[in-house]
Short mmCIF file of C-alpha atoms and ligand atoms in Angstrom, two decimals:
data_model
loop_
_atom_site.label_atom_id
_atom_site.label_comp_id
_atom_site.label_asym_id
_atom_site.label_seq_id
_atom_site.Cartn_x
_atom_site.Cartn_y
_atom_site.Cartn_z
CA UNK A 1 -59.58 5.72 -9.40
CA UNK A 2 -58.43 5.87 -13.03
CA UNK A 3 -59.12 2.72 -15.00
CA UNK A 4 -56.08 0.48 -15.33
CA UNK A 5 -54.83 -1.20 -18.48
CA UNK A 6 -54.42 -4.97 -18.57
CA UNK A 7 -52.75 -7.11 -21.19
CA UNK A 8 -53.57 -10.82 -20.89
CA UNK A 9 -51.19 -13.35 -22.42
CA UNK A 10 -52.34 -16.96 -22.27
CA UNK A 11 -50.88 -20.06 -23.83
CA UNK A 12 -49.33 -23.46 -23.20
CA UNK A 13 -46.12 -24.17 -21.29
CA UNK A 14 -42.98 -23.03 -23.06
CA UNK A 15 -44.65 -20.73 -25.59
CA UNK A 16 -42.38 -17.88 -24.46
CA UNK A 17 -45.07 -15.97 -22.55
CA UNK A 18 -42.89 -14.96 -19.61
CA UNK A 19 -39.89 -13.80 -21.68
CA UNK A 20 -42.12 -11.63 -23.81
CA UNK A 21 -44.34 -10.37 -21.02
CA UNK A 22 -41.36 -9.43 -18.89
CA UNK A 23 -39.71 -7.50 -21.71
CA UNK A 24 -42.88 -5.68 -22.67
CA UNK A 25 -43.75 -4.84 -19.06
CA UNK A 26 -40.34 -3.22 -18.62
CA UNK A 27 -40.77 -1.14 -21.77
CA UNK A 28 -44.28 -0.03 -20.83
CA UNK A 29 -43.61 0.45 -17.13
CA UNK A 30 -46.36 -2.05 -16.22
CA UNK A 31 -46.32 -4.75 -13.56
CA UNK A 32 -45.56 -8.20 -14.91
CA UNK A 33 -47.74 -10.74 -13.13
CA UNK A 34 -46.62 -14.34 -13.64
CA UNK A 35 -49.68 -16.29 -12.47
CA UNK A 36 -47.99 -19.65 -13.08
CA UNK A 37 -45.66 -18.73 -10.21
CA UNK A 38 -48.68 -18.42 -7.91
CA UNK A 39 -49.88 -21.95 -8.77
CA UNK A 40 -46.31 -23.19 -8.40
CA UNK A 41 -46.24 -21.72 -4.87
CA UNK A 42 -49.41 -23.64 -3.99
CA UNK A 43 -47.87 -26.84 -5.41
CA UNK A 44 -44.68 -26.24 -3.44
CA UNK A 45 -46.61 -25.72 -0.21
CA UNK A 46 -48.49 -29.03 -0.51
CA UNK A 47 -45.30 -30.77 -1.59
CA UNK A 48 -43.63 -29.65 1.65
CA UNK A 49 -46.60 -30.98 3.59
CA UNK A 50 -46.35 -34.31 1.75
CA UNK A 51 -49.82 -33.94 0.22
CA UNK A 52 -50.28 -35.17 -3.34
CA UNK A 53 -51.49 -32.52 -5.82
CA UNK A 54 -54.31 -34.96 -6.69
CA UNK A 55 -55.46 -35.35 -3.07
CA UNK A 56 -58.46 -33.02 -2.92
CA UNK A 57 -59.33 -34.00 0.67
CA UNK A 58 -55.83 -33.20 1.92
CA UNK A 59 -55.76 -29.95 -0.04
CA UNK A 60 -59.14 -28.91 1.33
CA UNK A 61 -58.03 -29.70 4.88
CA UNK A 62 -54.79 -27.71 4.79
CA UNK A 63 -55.38 -24.91 2.32
CA UNK A 64 -56.22 -22.42 5.09
CA UNK A 65 -52.68 -22.85 6.44
CA UNK A 66 -51.29 -21.27 3.28
CA UNK A 67 -50.75 -17.55 2.83
CA UNK A 68 -49.35 -16.26 -0.42
CA UNK A 69 -47.79 -12.87 -1.01
CA UNK A 70 -46.44 -11.28 -4.18
CA UNK A 71 -43.66 -8.72 -3.87
CA UNK A 72 -41.62 -6.86 -6.46
CA UNK A 73 -37.96 -5.91 -6.05
CA UNK A 74 -36.30 -2.73 -7.43
CA UNK A 75 -35.68 -4.50 -10.74
CA UNK A 76 -39.39 -5.25 -11.07
CA UNK A 77 -38.81 -8.98 -10.51
CA UNK A 78 -41.77 -10.80 -8.97
CA UNK A 79 -41.05 -12.68 -5.74
CA UNK A 80 -43.36 -15.34 -4.34
CA UNK A 81 -43.76 -15.34 -0.58
CA UNK A 82 -45.17 -18.49 1.02
CA UNK A 83 -46.08 -18.11 4.70
CA UNK A 84 -43.48 -15.35 5.00
CA UNK A 85 -40.73 -17.25 3.14
CA UNK A 86 -39.35 -16.22 -0.27
CA UNK A 87 -39.76 -19.36 -2.41
CA UNK A 88 -39.14 -17.72 -5.81
CA UNK A 89 -36.18 -19.96 -6.66
CA UNK A 90 -37.61 -23.17 -5.13
CA UNK A 91 -40.65 -23.31 -7.40
CA UNK A 92 -38.72 -23.55 -10.69
CA UNK A 93 -38.17 -27.31 -10.88
CA UNK A 94 -39.65 -29.80 -13.37
CA UNK A 95 -41.25 -31.62 -10.46
CA UNK A 96 -43.06 -28.48 -9.30
CA UNK A 97 -44.10 -27.68 -12.92
CA UNK A 98 -45.97 -30.99 -13.07
CA UNK A 99 -47.41 -30.63 -9.58
CA UNK A 100 -48.58 -27.07 -10.32
CA UNK A 101 -50.38 -28.34 -13.39
CA UNK A 102 -52.19 -30.97 -11.26
CA UNK A 103 -52.94 -28.82 -8.21
CA UNK A 104 -54.31 -26.02 -10.41
CA UNK A 105 -57.11 -28.29 -11.64
CA UNK A 106 -58.98 -28.01 -8.29
CA UNK A 107 -61.69 -25.34 -8.06
CA UNK A 108 -60.84 -24.68 -4.40
CA UNK A 109 -57.30 -23.70 -5.42
CA UNK A 110 -58.39 -21.54 -8.35
CA UNK A 111 -61.03 -19.74 -6.24
CA UNK A 112 -58.45 -18.90 -3.60
CA UNK A 113 -56.22 -17.17 -6.15
CA UNK A 114 -58.80 -15.37 -8.23
CA UNK A 115 -59.21 -12.24 -6.09
CA UNK A 116 -55.47 -11.87 -5.66
CA UNK A 117 -55.00 -11.76 -9.43
CA UNK A 118 -57.95 -9.43 -10.05
CA UNK A 119 -56.79 -7.15 -7.29
CA UNK A 120 -53.38 -6.69 -8.94
CA UNK A 121 -55.05 -5.73 -12.21
CA UNK A 122 -57.45 -3.34 -10.49
CA UNK A 123 -54.62 -1.46 -8.80
CA UNK A 124 -51.92 -1.43 -11.51
CA UNK A 125 -51.40 -1.53 -15.24
CA UNK A 126 -50.42 -5.15 -15.77
CA UNK A 127 -49.22 -7.69 -18.24
CA UNK A 128 -50.48 -10.93 -16.80
CA UNK A 129 -49.60 -14.32 -18.21
CA UNK A 130 -51.16 -17.69 -17.52
CA UNK A 131 -53.76 -20.10 -18.87
CA UNK A 132 -57.13 -18.49 -18.06
CA UNK A 133 -56.40 -14.77 -17.83
CA UNK A 134 -58.39 -13.71 -20.90
CA UNK A 135 -61.18 -16.24 -20.29
CA UNK A 136 -61.74 -16.15 -16.51
CA UNK A 137 -59.49 -13.84 -14.49
CA UNK A 138 -59.75 -10.69 -16.60
CA UNK A 139 -62.55 -11.22 -19.13
CA UNK A 140 -62.51 -7.47 -19.80
CA UNK A 141 -58.74 -7.19 -20.33
CA UNK A 142 -57.74 -4.33 -22.62
CA UNK A 143 -55.76 -6.67 -24.89
CA UNK A 144 -55.86 -10.48 -25.07
CA UNK A 145 -53.20 -12.54 -26.75
CA UNK A 146 -53.03 -16.30 -27.09
CA UNK A 147 -49.42 -17.26 -27.63
CA UNK A 148 -48.68 -20.73 -28.89
CA UNK A 149 -46.17 -22.88 -30.78
CA UNK A 150 -45.98 -26.56 -31.68
CA UNK A 151 -44.96 -28.89 -28.81
CA UNK A 152 -41.81 -29.85 -30.73
CA UNK A 153 -40.69 -26.23 -31.14
CA UNK A 154 -41.43 -25.49 -27.48
CA UNK A 155 -39.45 -28.56 -26.41
CA UNK A 156 -36.51 -27.56 -28.64
CA UNK A 157 -36.48 -24.04 -27.18
CA UNK A 158 -36.59 -25.36 -23.62
CA UNK A 159 -33.82 -27.88 -24.31
CA UNK A 160 -31.60 -25.15 -25.76
CA UNK A 161 -32.35 -22.83 -22.84
CA UNK A 162 -31.21 -25.48 -20.32
CA UNK A 163 -28.13 -26.45 -22.33
CA UNK A 164 -27.16 -22.76 -22.68
CA UNK A 165 -27.32 -22.49 -18.88
CA UNK A 166 -24.95 -25.46 -18.63
CA UNK A 167 -27.69 -27.75 -17.29
CA UNK A 168 -28.61 -31.24 -18.48
CA UNK A 169 -31.50 -31.52 -20.91
CA UNK A 170 -33.10 -34.46 -22.68
CA UNK A 171 -35.25 -33.35 -25.62
CA UNK A 172 -37.49 -36.45 -25.65
CA UNK A 173 -38.19 -36.18 -21.94
CA UNK A 174 -38.91 -32.45 -22.16
CA UNK A 175 -41.26 -33.04 -25.11
CA UNK A 176 -43.13 -35.70 -23.14
CA UNK A 177 -43.50 -33.39 -20.13
CA UNK A 178 -44.76 -30.56 -22.31
CA UNK A 179 -47.34 -32.84 -23.96
CA UNK A 180 -48.49 -34.13 -20.58
CA UNK A 181 -48.89 -30.63 -19.18
CA UNK A 182 -50.71 -29.48 -22.35
CA UNK A 183 -53.14 -32.35 -21.92
CA UNK A 184 -53.77 -31.68 -18.22
CA UNK A 185 -54.09 -27.91 -18.64
CA UNK A 186 -56.53 -28.13 -21.58
CA UNK A 187 -58.67 -31.01 -20.30
CA UNK A 188 -59.46 -29.92 -16.75
CA UNK A 189 -63.05 -28.98 -15.88
CA UNK A 190 -62.35 -25.62 -14.28
CA UNK A 191 -60.84 -22.77 -16.32
CA UNK A 192 -59.06 -24.95 -18.89
CA UNK A 193 -56.41 -23.49 -21.15
CA UNK A 194 -58.07 -22.08 -24.25
CA UNK A 195 -58.03 -18.90 -26.29
CA UNK A 196 -60.67 -16.33 -25.32
CA UNK A 197 -63.09 -15.63 -28.17
CA UNK A 198 -61.75 -12.10 -28.47
CA UNK A 199 -58.06 -13.02 -28.18
CA UNK A 200 -55.57 -12.59 -31.00
CA UNK A 201 -53.78 -15.92 -31.53
CA UNK A 202 -50.11 -15.84 -32.42
CA UNK A 203 -48.37 -19.06 -33.43
CA UNK A 204 -44.67 -18.45 -32.92
CA UNK A 205 -43.42 -21.82 -34.24
CA UNK A 206 -41.71 -20.17 -37.20
CA UNK A 207 -40.81 -16.86 -35.53
CA UNK A 208 -37.74 -15.66 -33.64
CA UNK A 209 -38.01 -13.65 -30.41
CA UNK A 210 -37.62 -10.22 -32.02
CA UNK A 211 -40.38 -10.95 -34.56
CA UNK A 212 -42.69 -12.14 -31.77
CA UNK A 213 -42.05 -8.96 -29.75
CA UNK A 214 -42.70 -6.83 -32.83
CA UNK A 215 -45.94 -8.71 -33.59
CA UNK A 216 -47.16 -8.37 -30.00
CA UNK A 217 -46.37 -4.67 -29.91
CA UNK A 218 -48.36 -4.24 -33.09
CA UNK A 219 -51.35 -6.06 -31.51
CA UNK A 220 -51.06 -4.03 -28.29
CA UNK A 221 -50.72 -0.72 -30.18
CA UNK A 222 -54.19 -1.23 -31.68
CA UNK A 223 -55.64 -0.65 -28.19
CA UNK A 224 -52.95 1.10 -26.13
CA UNK A 225 -50.75 4.08 -26.99
CA UNK A 226 -47.14 2.81 -26.97
O1 DC B 1 -46.92 -20.87 -16.48
P1 DC B 1 -46.30 -22.02 -15.66
O2 DC B 1 -45.71 -23.06 -16.54
O3 DC B 1 -45.36 -21.53 -14.60
O4 DC B 1 -47.57 -22.68 -14.89
C1 DC B 1 -47.46 -23.82 -14.10
C2 DC B 1 -48.81 -24.54 -14.07
O5 DC B 1 -49.76 -23.74 -13.36
C3 DC B 1 -49.45 -24.80 -15.43
O6 DC B 1 -49.07 -26.05 -15.99
C4 DC B 1 -50.93 -24.74 -15.14
C5 DC B 1 -51.05 -23.84 -13.93
N1 DC B 1 -51.57 -22.51 -14.26
C6 DC B 1 -52.93 -22.36 -14.35
O7 DC B 1 -53.65 -23.34 -14.20
N2 DC B 1 -53.48 -21.13 -14.58
C7 DC B 1 -52.69 -20.06 -14.75
N3 DC B 1 -53.28 -18.87 -14.97
C8 DC B 1 -51.30 -20.20 -14.70
C9 DC B 1 -50.75 -21.44 -14.47
#
């Protein structure tokens, strides 16, 4: 089988990884793999069962009851299937964001999802975003990018995004949630969020979306023919 190309984009919550990865994947004809959605599905499952994301005993006891599938529709949009049910829309709440951050700290959860992620990258050209793609999941990724921005800028972007959609948004609350998730994701023992040694770090605090896309394309073009 021909070797596949993988582009790993890691970084904290709200850095713009998914927007950029989705756009680039479409242009390149690659699969976009949103690994955060997989952890969100796990969090959603335990939430339905009434098990706290911190309860390792409960998680260990019931984890075998969970089956996760990833499907793509004609538009290339990733759908998360939990025990046969499409939960793609259900996993996008603030509550599940926090629970995904907590549940993802357990080694038993991370181990369960590792093969699934590696398998995708072995079969297809992918742009995969997450927290540990360049460090743990795909240490030999063709290109590694660490995308970041200050917590304040990320909170402002998120607030604007929600307001633009006509939803309620409180900047201070969003900032607090981002800081809490940053702390949890960087301080856990297993596969914490950090830049791989061979990743190119891009701080987008002072950049608009088009400049970020242009910068990423330039980084990718050093390794992959665009
Ligand atoms: O990317 P996201 O915000 O949808 O991710 C939700 C949570 O899942 C995030 O706070 C930490 C966890 N996560 C992870 O631990 N490893 C990944 N590769 C992706 C997400």
